[in-house]
Every structure is written in structure tokens, then in C-alpha cells.
Amino acid sequence: MVLQGVSVNEALSGIFGSVSLTAWICLLIPQLIANYKAKSAEGLSMGFLAIWLFGDVTNLGGALVTGLAPTATALAGYFCISDLILISQCLYYNVRTARFARRERRSSGDTEISEDEPLLRRNSTNSPQSNPDAIKRNAASEAKPTKTSAWLNNTLALCAIYIVGAAGWFVSYRAGAFDRPGHENGSDPDSAAGISGMVLGYASALCYLCARIPQIVKNYREKSCEGLALLFFLFSLTGNLTYGASVFSYSQDPSYLLKATPWLIGSLGTVVEDGIIFYQFSIYTQKQQTPENRSDGVVGAHESV
């Protein structure tokens, strides 16, 4: 046999877990870049991030107590780190935006245009060339990739996730990471640790199922997904699917699957909500690209001049 010392179930669980880990490692990059380019995190719902973090914390605690697959436990720990990084960036940009808005209101209240000020100066002040926000919007629109190139880039990124994840597992296997004999140290479901782990697991599953609701509601109210990176949710979808596959392929024993039920619900259940967000991306992007919206934007630009 090619893979000595590793069962088929362990190999599949390891490969799926490695792909999932790769997806979650790269998960933040698209959204962090989107926030950095926009110098804002207003597209993300802080309720979404807060509930997500709480779900990841309970997920980690439940995985440690219950004794899930090693890849599942490692992913749970990395989820918490990822959440803290993204939340920190969002808080920084939200505070930065709030301070800038207060400073703008204060300066606009202190300065008034005099009636004797030359008209030419007033027009030049209101022109798009002298407006940093207008220049930023024009630069962003010019640098915005086409729909075809965006989907091509997303597809290539997802393929790279699977290739790198699978290759990472094989490298770790060749390095002897799986030479040690495995051992089951899961807690007894009827023990205090087992009951605590199941409670934490179901709490995390509930948080995962509820976390995306604030983001979906925010997108619906604003009729926009502006500020959100589509690749962020594609990586999340990939991570959830392969995470569930890793837990399921690790063992098909009924007792193990019963013990892992909350984690399977938490990972695979959010796939439906991700589908809703993908639908919002589709309809709101189409509305923004309609001829009426484009013509309104042109008229508004002429009127501002």
C-alpha cells in the first residue's frame, strides 16, 4: 500500500482537513485587502463578526473537551485567531471613519463661504478634481476588474486552495507526521466532560447558523454588497464543506458521528446561508450595473461639475 501506517479514512480526513485549513488561512486575505483599499469596513456587519467569534470560541472548547479529529481541533483554534485579526481591522477603520466624520462636521461648521468669495474659486473647490473622495471613487472604478476576470481569478484561487491543501498533507505525511500510532482519547458522552463538550458544540453550531443573519439583513437593507469580498465567502464555503468532510471521513462510527453532529451542523448548515449571500451578490451587482444606474451616475457627475 502506498500510504503505510495511515488508513483510508485517516488519509481522506487529513486531506480534507488540510484543504479546509488552507482555505481558512487564506480566508482573511481578500476581505483584508478590500477593507484596506476602501479604507473602510462598513460593508461588514459587526454583529456577524461578534457572533462568529463567540461560535469559534465555543467550537474550540467543545473540540478540546470532546476529542474530535486533530485537524478539526487545529482548525477551531485557527478560527479564533482569524476572527480577532479581522475584528481588529474593522474596529480600527470604524474608529478612524468616525473620527474623520466628526472632524469634517467640525470643520464644515466653522468655515462658511463668504458672499464676496470669487465664483471661480467656489467652482474649483466643488469640482471633482479637487475632491479627494471623488478622485478615490474614480480610481477605484477604473481599477475594478471586469466580471469575467473576477470570476476567473476566483476560480483559480479556489483551485490553488485545493492543490496547496492536498500537497500540504502529503508533505506532512512524507515528513512522518503520521508515523505515531493513533489513539482514541475522546471523553465518555455520559461524563461531565462529554456533556460539556456537547453543550459547547451545539452552542457553537447555533452561533454559526445565526452569525450570517446580521450580514444578510444588512445587505438587504442597503440593497448592496459593496465592501464585501466575494472570494471571502467562497473561501468560507470551501472551508465549511471540506471541514465537514474531514470530520465525517475520519470515522463513520455512529457514536462518533453523534458526537460530531453539532460540528457538522455548524459547518454544513452555514452553506445554505452562504448561498443566500451569493444570491445577494448576484442581484445587487446586477442592479448596480443596470443602464439606469450608470446613466444616473453620469448625470450626477455632470451636475457636480
PDB file of C-alpha atoms in Angstrom:
ATOM      1  CA  MET A   1       0.000   0.000   0.000  1.00  0.00           C
ATOM      2  CA  VAL A   2       1.271   3.454  -0.909  1.00  0.00           C
ATOM      3  CA  LEU A   3       0.231   5.130   2.359  1.00  0.00           C
ATOM      4  CA  GLN A   4       1.727   2.950   5.076  1.00  0.00           C
ATOM      5  CA  GLY A   5       0.550   3.405   8.663  1.00  0.00           C
ATOM      6  CA  VAL A   6      -2.458   5.518   7.626  1.00  0.00           C
ATOM      7  CA  SER A   7      -5.937   4.198   6.944  1.00  0.00           C
ATOM      8  CA  VAL A   8      -8.038   5.412   4.065  1.00  0.00           C
ATOM      9  CA  ASN A   9     -10.348   7.256   6.443  1.00  0.00           C
ATOM     10  CA  GLU A  10      -7.451   8.991   8.154  1.00  0.00           C
ATOM     11  CA  ALA A  11      -5.935   9.937   4.793  1.00  0.00           C
ATOM     12  CA  LEU A  12      -9.191  11.397   3.494  1.00  0.00           C
ATOM     13  CA  SER A  13      -9.818  13.215   6.768  1.00  0.00           C
ATOM     14  CA  GLY A  14      -6.294  14.597   6.690  1.00  0.00           C
ATOM     15  CA  ILE A  15      -6.539  15.775   3.078  1.00  0.00           C
ATOM     16  CA  PHE A  16      -9.945  17.391   3.553  1.00  0.00           C
ATOM     17  CA  GLY A  17      -8.761  18.933   6.791  1.00  0.00           C
ATOM     18  CA  SER A  18      -5.640  20.283   5.123  1.00  0.00           C
ATOM     19  CA  VAL A  19      -7.689  21.810   2.303  1.00  0.00           C
ATOM     20  CA  SER A  20     -10.040  23.333   4.863  1.00  0.00           C
ATOM     21  CA  LEU A  21      -7.126  24.685   6.880  1.00  0.00           C
ATOM     22  CA  THR A  22      -5.635  26.230   3.727  1.00  0.00           C
ATOM     23  CA  ALA A  23      -8.963  27.871   2.916  1.00  0.00           C
ATOM     24  CA  TRP A  24      -9.266  29.338   6.410  1.00  0.00           C
ATOM     25  CA  ILE A  25      -5.649  30.510   6.397  1.00  0.00           C
ATOM     26  CA  CYS A  26      -6.306  32.419   3.174  1.00  0.00           C
ATOM     27  CA  LEU A  27      -9.834  33.425   4.172  1.00  0.00           C
ATOM     28  CA  LEU A  28      -8.905  36.830   5.567  1.00  0.00           C
ATOM     29  CA  ILE A  29      -6.723  37.972   2.694  1.00  0.00           C
ATOM     30  CA  PRO A  30      -9.482  39.043   0.230  1.00  0.00           C
ATOM     31  CA  GLN A  31     -11.515  40.889   2.874  1.00  0.00           C
ATOM     32  CA  LEU A  32      -8.462  42.482   4.476  1.00  0.00           C
ATOM     33  CA  ILE A  33      -7.368  43.758   1.067  1.00  0.00           C
ATOM     34  CA  ALA A  34     -10.883  45.027   0.293  1.00  0.00           C
ATOM     35  CA  ASN A  35     -11.020  46.879   3.610  1.00  0.00           C
ATOM     36  CA  TYR A  36      -7.543  48.321   3.072  1.00  0.00           C
ATOM     37  CA  LYS A  37      -8.331  49.576  -0.428  1.00  0.00           C
ATOM     38  CA  ALA A  38     -11.583  51.159   0.702  1.00  0.00           C
ATOM     39  CA  LYS A  39     -10.027  52.422   3.964  1.00  0.00           C
ATOM     40  CA  SER A  40     -13.304  51.274   5.485  1.00  0.00           C
ATOM     41  CA  ALA A  41     -15.012  48.201   6.936  1.00  0.00           C
ATOM     42  CA  GLU A  42     -18.574  49.480   6.681  1.00  0.00           C
ATOM     43  CA  GLY A  43     -19.555  46.618   4.394  1.00  0.00           C
ATOM     44  CA  LEU A  44     -19.156  44.064   7.187  1.00  0.00           C
ATOM     45  CA  SER A  45     -21.691  43.683   9.986  1.00  0.00           C
ATOM     46  CA  MET A  46     -20.040  43.766  13.404  1.00  0.00           C
ATOM     47  CA  GLY A  47     -22.861  41.584  14.688  1.00  0.00           C
ATOM     48  CA  PHE A  48     -21.849  38.959  12.152  1.00  0.00           C
ATOM     49  CA  LEU A  49     -18.238  39.051  13.322  1.00  0.00           C
ATOM     50  CA  ALA A  50     -19.100  39.066  17.045  1.00  0.00           C
ATOM     51  CA  ILE A  51     -21.428  36.054  16.839  1.00  0.00           C
ATOM     52  CA  TRP A  52     -18.928  34.291  14.595  1.00  0.00           C
ATOM     53  CA  LEU A  53     -16.160  34.813  17.156  1.00  0.00           C
ATOM     54  CA  PHE A  54     -18.320  33.502  20.002  1.00  0.00           C
ATOM     55  CA  GLY A  55     -19.160  30.454  17.906  1.00  0.00           C
ATOM     56  CA  ASP A  56     -15.483  29.787  17.204  1.00  0.00           C
ATOM     57  CA  VAL A  57     -14.575  30.070  20.896  1.00  0.00           C
ATOM     58  CA  THR A  58     -17.240  27.566  21.918  1.00  0.00           C
ATOM     59  CA  ASN A  59     -16.250  25.399  18.953  1.00  0.00           C
ATOM     60  CA  LEU A  60     -12.659  25.252  20.173  1.00  0.00           C
ATOM     61  CA  GLY A  61     -13.702  24.447  23.716  1.00  0.00           C
ATOM     62  CA  GLY A  62     -16.055  21.723  22.581  1.00  0.00           C
ATOM     63  CA  ALA A  63     -13.496  20.157  20.240  1.00  0.00           C
ATOM     64  CA  LEU A  64     -10.879  20.028  23.004  1.00  0.00           C
ATOM     65  CA  VAL A  65     -13.258  18.520  25.549  1.00  0.00           C
ATOM     66  CA  THR A  66     -14.891  16.026  23.194  1.00  0.00           C
ATOM     67  CA  GLY A  67     -11.708  14.875  21.441  1.00  0.00           C
ATOM     68  CA  LEU A  68     -12.541  15.417  17.776  1.00  0.00           C
ATOM     69  CA  ALA A  69     -10.159  14.764  14.891  1.00  0.00           C
ATOM     70  CA  PRO A  70      -6.815  16.598  15.279  1.00  0.00           C
ATOM     71  CA  THR A  71      -7.444  18.624  12.121  1.00  0.00           C
ATOM     72  CA  ALA A  72     -10.833  19.726  13.461  1.00  0.00           C
ATOM     73  CA  THR A  73      -9.264  20.900  16.724  1.00  0.00           C
ATOM     74  CA  ALA A  74      -6.463  22.725  14.911  1.00  0.00           C
ATOM     75  CA  LEU A  75      -8.970  24.477  12.658  1.00  0.00           C
ATOM     76  CA  ALA A  76     -11.080  25.527  15.637  1.00  0.00           C
ATOM     77  CA  GLY A  77      -8.060  27.237  17.205  1.00  0.00           C
ATOM     78  CA  TYR A  78      -7.128  28.981  13.989  1.00  0.00           C
ATOM     79  CA  PHE A  79     -10.701  30.214  13.543  1.00  0.00           C
ATOM     80  CA  CYS A  80     -10.408  32.220  16.758  1.00  0.00           C
ATOM     81  CA  ILE A  81      -7.143  33.837  15.661  1.00  0.00           C
ATOM     82  CA  SER A  82      -8.611  34.719  12.269  1.00  0.00           C
ATOM     83  CA  ASP A  83     -11.680  36.321  13.830  1.00  0.00           C
ATOM     84  CA  LEU A  84      -9.587  38.507  16.126  1.00  0.00           C
ATOM     85  CA  ILE A  85      -7.471  39.749  13.223  1.00  0.00           C
ATOM     86  CA  LEU A  86     -10.469  40.712  11.104  1.00  0.00           C
ATOM     87  CA  ILE A  87     -12.358  42.271  14.027  1.00  0.00           C
ATOM     88  CA  SER A  88      -9.302  44.328  14.970  1.00  0.00           C
ATOM     89  CA  GLN A  89      -9.044  45.737  11.455  1.00  0.00           C
ATOM     90  CA  CYS A  90     -12.763  46.519  11.328  1.00  0.00           C
ATOM     91  CA  LEU A  91     -12.659  48.298  14.670  1.00  0.00           C
ATOM     92  CA  TYR A  92      -9.650  50.325  13.547  1.00  0.00           C
ATOM     93  CA  TYR A  93     -11.336  51.504  10.347  1.00  0.00           C
ATOM     94  CA  ASN A  94     -14.670  52.144  12.083  1.00  0.00           C
ATOM     95  CA  VAL A  95     -12.993  54.328  14.723  1.00  0.00           C
ATOM     96  CA  ARG A  96     -10.925  56.026  12.023  1.00  0.00           C
ATOM     97  CA  THR A  97     -14.031  56.740   9.939  1.00  0.00           C
ATOM     98  CA  ALA A  98     -15.938  58.072  12.956  1.00  0.00           C
ATOM     99  CA  ARG A  99     -13.099  60.440  13.878  1.00  0.00           C
ATOM    100  CA  PHE A 100     -12.838  61.662  10.295  1.00  0.00           C
ATOM    101  CA  ALA A 101     -16.601  62.283  10.154  1.00  0.00           C
ATOM    102  CA  ARG A 102     -16.520  64.300  13.397  1.00  0.00           C
ATOM    103  CA  ARG A 103     -13.585  66.321  12.132  1.00  0.00           C
ATOM    104  CA  GLU A 104     -15.404  67.020   8.859  1.00  0.00           C
ATOM    105  CA  ARG A 105     -18.555  68.163  10.682  1.00  0.00           C
ATOM    106  CA  ARG A 106     -16.497  70.399  12.938  1.00  0.00           C
ATOM    107  CA  SER A 107     -14.587  71.996  10.064  1.00  0.00           C
ATOM    108  CA  SER A 108     -17.736  72.489   7.969  1.00  0.00           C
ATOM    109  CA  GLY A 109     -19.425  74.211  10.893  1.00  0.00           C
ATOM    110  CA  ASP A 110     -16.512  76.584  11.479  1.00  0.00           C
ATOM    111  CA  THR A 111     -15.958  77.630   7.865  1.00  0.00           C
ATOM    112  CA  GLU A 112     -18.601  79.336   5.729  1.00  0.00           C
ATOM    113  CA  ILE A 113     -18.215  80.528   2.178  1.00  0.00           C
ATOM    114  CA  SER A 114     -18.313  84.314   2.025  1.00  0.00           C
ATOM    115  CA  GLU A 115     -20.604  86.038  -0.475  1.00  0.00           C
ATOM    116  CA  ASP A 116     -17.627  88.090  -1.698  1.00  0.00           C
ATOM    117  CA  GLU A 117     -15.560  84.965  -2.499  1.00  0.00           C
ATOM    118  CA  PRO A 118     -14.852  84.670  -6.213  1.00  0.00           C
ATOM    119  CA  LEU A 119     -17.226  82.346  -8.027  1.00  0.00           C
ATOM    120  CA  LEU A 120     -14.329  80.683  -9.832  1.00  0.00           C
ATOM    121  CA  ARG A 121     -12.802  79.632  -6.529  1.00  0.00           C
ATOM    122  CA  ARG A 122     -16.101  78.189  -5.354  1.00  0.00           C
ATOM    123  CA  ASN A 123     -16.488  76.156  -8.534  1.00  0.00           C
ATOM    124  CA  SER A 124     -12.937  74.862  -8.336  1.00  0.00           C
ATOM    125  CA  THR A 125     -13.498  73.842  -4.730  1.00  0.00           C
ATOM    126  CA  ASN A 126     -16.583  71.833  -5.667  1.00  0.00           C
ATOM    127  CA  SER A 127     -15.050  70.249  -8.758  1.00  0.00           C
ATOM    128  CA  PRO A 128     -14.320  66.518  -8.760  1.00  0.00           C
ATOM    129  CA  GLN A 129     -10.626  67.177  -9.366  1.00  0.00           C
ATOM    130  CA  SER A 130     -10.320  68.938  -6.010  1.00  0.00           C
ATOM    131  CA  ASN A 131     -12.449  66.411  -4.147  1.00  0.00           C
ATOM    132  CA  PRO A 132     -10.311  63.582  -2.740  1.00  0.00           C
ATOM    133  CA  ASP A 133     -13.365  61.341  -2.333  1.00  0.00           C
ATOM    134  CA  ALA A 134     -14.311  61.782  -5.988  1.00  0.00           C
ATOM    135  CA  ILE A 135     -10.756  61.035  -7.076  1.00  0.00           C
ATOM    136  CA  LYS A 136     -10.732  57.912  -4.882  1.00  0.00           C
ATOM    137  CA  ARG A 137     -14.033  56.735  -6.356  1.00  0.00           C
ATOM    138  CA  ASN A 138     -12.839  57.333  -9.918  1.00  0.00           C
ATOM    139  CA  ALA A 139      -9.608  55.457  -9.267  1.00  0.00           C
ATOM    140  CA  ALA A 140     -11.479  52.566  -7.701  1.00  0.00           C
ATOM    141  CA  SER A 141     -13.894  52.341 -10.626  1.00  0.00           C
ATOM    142  CA  GLU A 142     -11.061  52.374 -13.136  1.00  0.00           C
ATOM    143  CA  ALA A 143      -9.176  49.673 -11.253  1.00  0.00           C
ATOM    144  CA  LYS A 144     -12.276  47.494 -10.811  1.00  0.00           C
ATOM    145  CA  PRO A 145     -11.851  44.250 -12.735  1.00  0.00           C
ATOM    146  CA  THR A 146     -14.428  43.024 -15.217  1.00  0.00           C
ATOM    147  CA  LYS A 147     -16.942  40.368 -14.209  1.00  0.00           C
ATOM    148  CA  THR A 148     -15.252  37.726 -16.370  1.00  0.00           C
ATOM    149  CA  SER A 149     -11.772  38.368 -15.000  1.00  0.00           C
ATOM    150  CA  ALA A 150     -13.112  38.443 -11.425  1.00  0.00           C
ATOM    151  CA  TRP A 151     -14.719  35.019 -11.760  1.00  0.00           C
ATOM    152  CA  LEU A 152     -11.588  33.674 -13.455  1.00  0.00           C
ATOM    153  CA  ASN A 153      -9.431  34.926 -10.603  1.00  0.00           C
ATOM    154  CA  ASN A 154     -11.810  33.432  -8.035  1.00  0.00           C
ATOM    155  CA  THR A 155     -11.808  30.061  -9.810  1.00  0.00           C
ATOM    156  CA  LEU A 156      -8.025  29.982  -9.984  1.00  0.00           C
ATOM    157  CA  ALA A 157      -7.814  30.915  -6.308  1.00  0.00           C
ATOM    158  CA  LEU A 158     -10.145  28.064  -5.325  1.00  0.00           C
ATOM    159  CA  CYS A 159      -8.156  25.577  -7.442  1.00  0.00           C
ATOM    160  CA  ALA A 160      -4.974  26.753  -5.725  1.00  0.00           C
ATOM    161  CA  ILE A 161      -6.590  26.145  -2.329  1.00  0.00           C
ATOM    162  CA  TYR A 162      -7.311  22.507  -3.168  1.00  0.00           C
ATOM    163  CA  ILE A 163      -3.885  21.917  -4.726  1.00  0.00           C
ATOM    164  CA  VAL A 164      -1.930  23.532  -1.896  1.00  0.00           C
ATOM    165  CA  GLY A 165      -4.071  21.836   0.755  1.00  0.00           C
ATOM    166  CA  ALA A 166      -3.653  18.364  -0.697  1.00  0.00           C
ATOM    167  CA  ALA A 167       0.054  18.898  -1.315  1.00  0.00           C
ATOM    168  CA  GLY A 168       0.470  20.116   2.260  1.00  0.00           C
ATOM    169  CA  TRP A 169      -0.989  16.919   3.651  1.00  0.00           C
ATOM    170  CA  PHE A 170       1.258  14.722   1.500  1.00  0.00           C
ATOM    171  CA  VAL A 171       4.314  16.712   2.545  1.00  0.00           C
ATOM    172  CA  SER A 172       3.412  16.298   6.215  1.00  0.00           C
ATOM    173  CA  TYR A 173       2.843  12.585   5.646  1.00  0.00           C
ATOM    174  CA  ARG A 174       6.218  12.159   3.967  1.00  0.00           C
ATOM    175  CA  ALA A 175       7.790  14.058   6.859  1.00  0.00           C
ATOM    176  CA  GLY A 176       6.492  11.392   9.249  1.00  0.00           C
ATOM    177  CA  ALA A 177       3.702  13.319  10.877  1.00  0.00           C
ATOM    178  CA  PHE A 178       1.508  10.211  10.892  1.00  0.00           C
ATOM    179  CA  ASP A 179       4.089   7.617  11.919  1.00  0.00           C
ATOM    180  CA  ARG A 180       2.967   7.648  15.539  1.00  0.00           C
ATOM    181  CA  PRO A 181       0.243   5.142  16.376  1.00  0.00           C
ATOM    182  CA  GLY A 182      -3.122   6.782  16.738  1.00  0.00           C
ATOM    183  CA  HIS A 183      -5.115   6.584  19.904  1.00  0.00           C
ATOM    184  CA  GLU A 184      -8.646   7.456  20.832  1.00  0.00           C
ATOM    185  CA  ASN A 185      -8.894   9.658  23.888  1.00  0.00           C
ATOM    186  CA  GLY A 186     -12.359  11.004  23.389  1.00  0.00           C
ATOM    187  CA  SER A 187     -14.349  11.625  26.519  1.00  0.00           C
ATOM    188  CA  ASP A 188     -17.268   9.454  27.620  1.00  0.00           C
ATOM    189  CA  PRO A 189     -20.514  11.050  26.339  1.00  0.00           C
ATOM    190  CA  ASP A 190     -22.139  10.399  29.714  1.00  0.00           C
ATOM    191  CA  SER A 191     -19.310  12.016  31.678  1.00  0.00           C
ATOM    192  CA  ALA A 192     -19.237  15.651  32.751  1.00  0.00           C
ATOM    193  CA  ALA A 193     -16.602  16.428  30.113  1.00  0.00           C
ATOM    194  CA  GLY A 194     -18.627  14.701  27.416  1.00  0.00           C
ATOM    195  CA  ILE A 195     -21.810  16.564  28.311  1.00  0.00           C
ATOM    196  CA  SER A 196     -19.928  19.878  28.495  1.00  0.00           C
ATOM    197  CA  GLY A 197     -18.380  19.238  25.082  1.00  0.00           C
ATOM    198  CA  MET A 198     -21.747  18.509  23.509  1.00  0.00           C
ATOM    199  CA  VAL A 199     -23.277  21.645  25.046  1.00  0.00           C
ATOM    200  CA  LEU A 200     -20.411  23.753  23.714  1.00  0.00           C
ATOM    201  CA  GLY A 201     -20.678  22.061  20.344  1.00  0.00           C
ATOM    202  CA  TYR A 202     -24.387  22.784  19.970  1.00  0.00           C
ATOM    203  CA  ALA A 203     -23.834  26.353  21.199  1.00  0.00           C
ATOM    204  CA  SER A 204     -21.208  26.893  18.508  1.00  0.00           C
ATOM    205  CA  ALA A 205     -23.498  25.354  15.867  1.00  0.00           C
ATOM    206  CA  LEU A 206     -26.279  27.744  16.900  1.00  0.00           C
ATOM    207  CA  CYS A 207     -23.883  30.703  16.696  1.00  0.00           C
ATOM    208  CA  TYR A 208     -22.685  29.670  13.243  1.00  0.00           C
ATOM    209  CA  LEU A 209     -26.241  29.356  11.991  1.00  0.00           C
ATOM    210  CA  CYS A 210     -27.161  32.782  13.393  1.00  0.00           C
ATOM    211  CA  ALA A 211     -23.922  34.648  12.622  1.00  0.00           C
ATOM    212  CA  ARG A 212     -24.643  35.399   8.980  1.00  0.00           C
ATOM    213  CA  ILE A 213     -28.161  36.679   9.658  1.00  0.00           C
ATOM    214  CA  PRO A 214     -26.986  40.224  10.613  1.00  0.00           C
ATOM    215  CA  GLN A 215     -24.887  40.355   7.436  1.00  0.00           C
ATOM    216  CA  ILE A 216     -27.782  39.147   5.277  1.00  0.00           C
ATOM    217  CA  VAL A 217     -30.120  41.705   6.871  1.00  0.00           C
ATOM    218  CA  LYS A 218     -27.537  44.478   6.404  1.00  0.00           C
ATOM    219  CA  ASN A 219     -27.129  43.613   2.730  1.00  0.00           C
ATOM    220  CA  TYR A 220     -30.902  43.549   2.266  1.00  0.00           C
ATOM    221  CA  ARG A 221     -31.476  46.901   3.950  1.00  0.00           C
ATOM    222  CA  GLU A 222     -28.729  48.624   1.998  1.00  0.00           C
ATOM    223  CA  LYS A 223     -29.551  46.722  -1.211  1.00  0.00           C
ATOM    224  CA  SER A 224     -25.818  46.364  -1.689  1.00  0.00           C
ATOM    225  CA  CYS A 225     -22.886  44.078  -1.013  1.00  0.00           C
ATOM    226  CA  GLU A 226     -20.368  46.870  -1.503  1.00  0.00           C
ATOM    227  CA  GLY A 227     -17.336  46.456   0.706  1.00  0.00           C
ATOM    228  CA  LEU A 228     -17.646  42.670   0.840  1.00  0.00           C
ATOM    229  CA  ALA A 229     -15.120  40.443  -0.918  1.00  0.00           C
ATOM    230  CA  LEU A 230     -16.837  37.630  -2.814  1.00  0.00           C
ATOM    231  CA  LEU A 231     -13.718  35.496  -2.504  1.00  0.00           C
ATOM    232  CA  PHE A 232     -14.011  35.820   1.288  1.00  0.00           C
ATOM    233  CA  PHE A 233     -17.305  33.907   1.222  1.00  0.00           C
ATOM    234  CA  LEU A 234     -16.084  31.470  -1.429  1.00  0.00           C
ATOM    235  CA  PHE A 235     -13.177  30.536   0.836  1.00  0.00           C
ATOM    236  CA  SER A 236     -15.618  30.255   3.731  1.00  0.00           C
ATOM    237  CA  LEU A 237     -17.831  27.922   1.696  1.00  0.00           C
ATOM    238  CA  THR A 238     -14.837  25.799   0.728  1.00  0.00           C
ATOM    239  CA  GLY A 239     -13.608  25.665   4.312  1.00  0.00           C
ATOM    240  CA  ASN A 240     -17.002  24.633   5.656  1.00  0.00           C
ATOM    241  CA  LEU A 241     -17.555  21.893   3.080  1.00  0.00           C
ATOM    242  CA  THR A 242     -14.125  20.333   3.464  1.00  0.00           C
ATOM    243  CA  TYR A 243     -14.276  20.761   7.257  1.00  0.00           C
ATOM    244  CA  GLY A 244     -17.456  18.716   7.363  1.00  0.00           C
ATOM    245  CA  ALA A 245     -15.939  16.163   5.002  1.00  0.00           C
ATOM    246  CA  SER A 246     -12.890  15.891   7.262  1.00  0.00           C
ATOM    247  CA  VAL A 247     -14.975  15.175  10.348  1.00  0.00           C
ATOM    248  CA  PHE A 248     -17.251  12.721   8.529  1.00  0.00           C
ATOM    249  CA  SER A 249     -14.493  10.788   6.772  1.00  0.00           C
ATOM    250  CA  TYR A 250     -12.448  10.444   9.956  1.00  0.00           C
ATOM    251  CA  SER A 251     -14.891   7.818  11.214  1.00  0.00           C
ATOM    252  CA  GLN A 252     -18.326   6.544  10.235  1.00  0.00           C
ATOM    253  CA  ASP A 253     -18.950   5.011  13.635  1.00  0.00           C
ATOM    254  CA  PRO A 254     -22.461   6.033  14.807  1.00  0.00           C
ATOM    255  CA  SER A 255     -21.227   7.078  18.243  1.00  0.00           C
ATOM    256  CA  TYR A 256     -18.532   9.293  16.718  1.00  0.00           C
ATOM    257  CA  LEU A 257     -20.941  10.856  14.222  1.00  0.00           C
ATOM    258  CA  LEU A 258     -23.405  11.522  17.048  1.00  0.00           C
ATOM    259  CA  LYS A 259     -20.624  13.187  18.994  1.00  0.00           C
ATOM    260  CA  ALA A 260     -19.637  15.270  15.939  1.00  0.00           C
ATOM    261  CA  THR A 261     -23.222  16.222  14.993  1.00  0.00           C
ATOM    262  CA  PRO A 262     -23.067  19.834  16.279  1.00  0.00           C
ATOM    263  CA  TRP A 263     -19.859  20.497  14.342  1.00  0.00           C
ATOM    264  CA  LEU A 264     -21.348  19.034  11.188  1.00  0.00           C
ATOM    265  CA  ILE A 265     -24.459  21.190  11.635  1.00  0.00           C
ATOM    266  CA  GLY A 266     -22.362  24.278  12.290  1.00  0.00           C
ATOM    267  CA  SER A 267     -20.159  23.818   9.220  1.00  0.00           C
ATOM    268  CA  LEU A 268     -22.589  22.399   6.678  1.00  0.00           C
ATOM    269  CA  GLY A 269     -25.600  24.396   7.879  1.00  0.00           C
ATOM    270  CA  THR A 270     -23.929  27.711   7.084  1.00  0.00           C
ATOM    271  CA  VAL A 271     -23.559  26.618   3.457  1.00  0.00           C
ATOM    272  CA  VAL A 272     -27.238  27.499   2.948  1.00  0.00           C
ATOM    273  CA  GLU A 273     -26.720  30.994   4.355  1.00  0.00           C
ATOM    274  CA  ASP A 274     -23.634  31.441   2.198  1.00  0.00           C
ATOM    275  CA  GLY A 275     -25.869  30.614  -0.757  1.00  0.00           C
ATOM    276  CA  ILE A 276     -28.191  33.463   0.257  1.00  0.00           C
ATOM    277  CA  ILE A 277     -25.248  35.875   0.362  1.00  0.00           C
ATOM    278  CA  PHE A 278     -24.113  34.695  -3.078  1.00  0.00           C
ATOM    279  CA  TYR A 279     -27.636  35.379  -4.342  1.00  0.00           C
ATOM    280  CA  GLN A 280     -27.470  38.875  -2.857  1.00  0.00           C
ATOM    281  CA  PHE A 281     -24.157  39.439  -4.603  1.00  0.00           C
ATOM    282  CA  SER A 282     -25.802  38.452  -7.875  1.00  0.00           C
ATOM    283  CA  ILE A 283     -28.952  40.569  -7.708  1.00  0.00           C
ATOM    284  CA  TYR A 284     -27.414  43.670  -6.138  1.00  0.00           C
ATOM    285  CA  THR A 285     -24.481  43.673  -8.553  1.00  0.00           C
ATOM    286  CA  GLN A 286     -26.880  43.429 -11.491  1.00  0.00           C
ATOM    287  CA  LYS A 287     -28.904  46.367 -10.161  1.00  0.00           C
ATOM    288  CA  GLN A 288     -25.764  48.469  -9.808  1.00  0.00           C
ATOM    289  CA  GLN A 289     -24.799  47.659 -13.405  1.00  0.00           C
ATOM    290  CA  THR A 290     -28.204  48.487 -14.980  1.00  0.00           C
ATOM    291  CA  PRO A 291     -28.228  51.224 -17.653  1.00  0.00           C
ATOM    292  CA  GLU A 292     -30.419  53.419 -15.426  1.00  0.00           C
ATOM    293  CA  ASN A 293     -27.860  53.403 -12.611  1.00  0.00           C
ATOM    294  CA  ARG A 294     -24.982  54.011 -14.981  1.00  0.00           C
ATOM    295  CA  SER A 295     -26.793  56.918 -16.660  1.00  0.00           C
ATOM    296  CA  ASP A 296     -27.698  58.386 -13.269  1.00  0.00           C
ATOM    297  CA  GLY A 297     -24.051  58.260 -12.297  1.00  0.00           C
ATOM    298  CA  VAL A 298     -23.038  60.110 -15.469  1.00  0.00           C
ATOM    299  CA  VAL A 299     -25.706  62.764 -14.979  1.00  0.00           C
ATOM    300  CA  GLY A 300     -24.688  63.206 -11.362  1.00  0.00           C
ATOM    301  CA  ALA A 301     -21.074  63.664 -12.400  1.00  0.00           C
ATOM    302  CA  HIS A 302     -22.019  66.350 -14.940  1.00  0.00           C
ATOM    303  CA  GLU A 303     -24.237  68.101 -12.442  1.00  0.00           C
ATOM    304  CA  SER A 304     -21.479  68.191  -9.869  1.00  0.00           C
ATOM    305  CA  VAL A 305     -19.266  69.983 -12.366  1.00  0.00           C
TER     306      VAL A 305
END
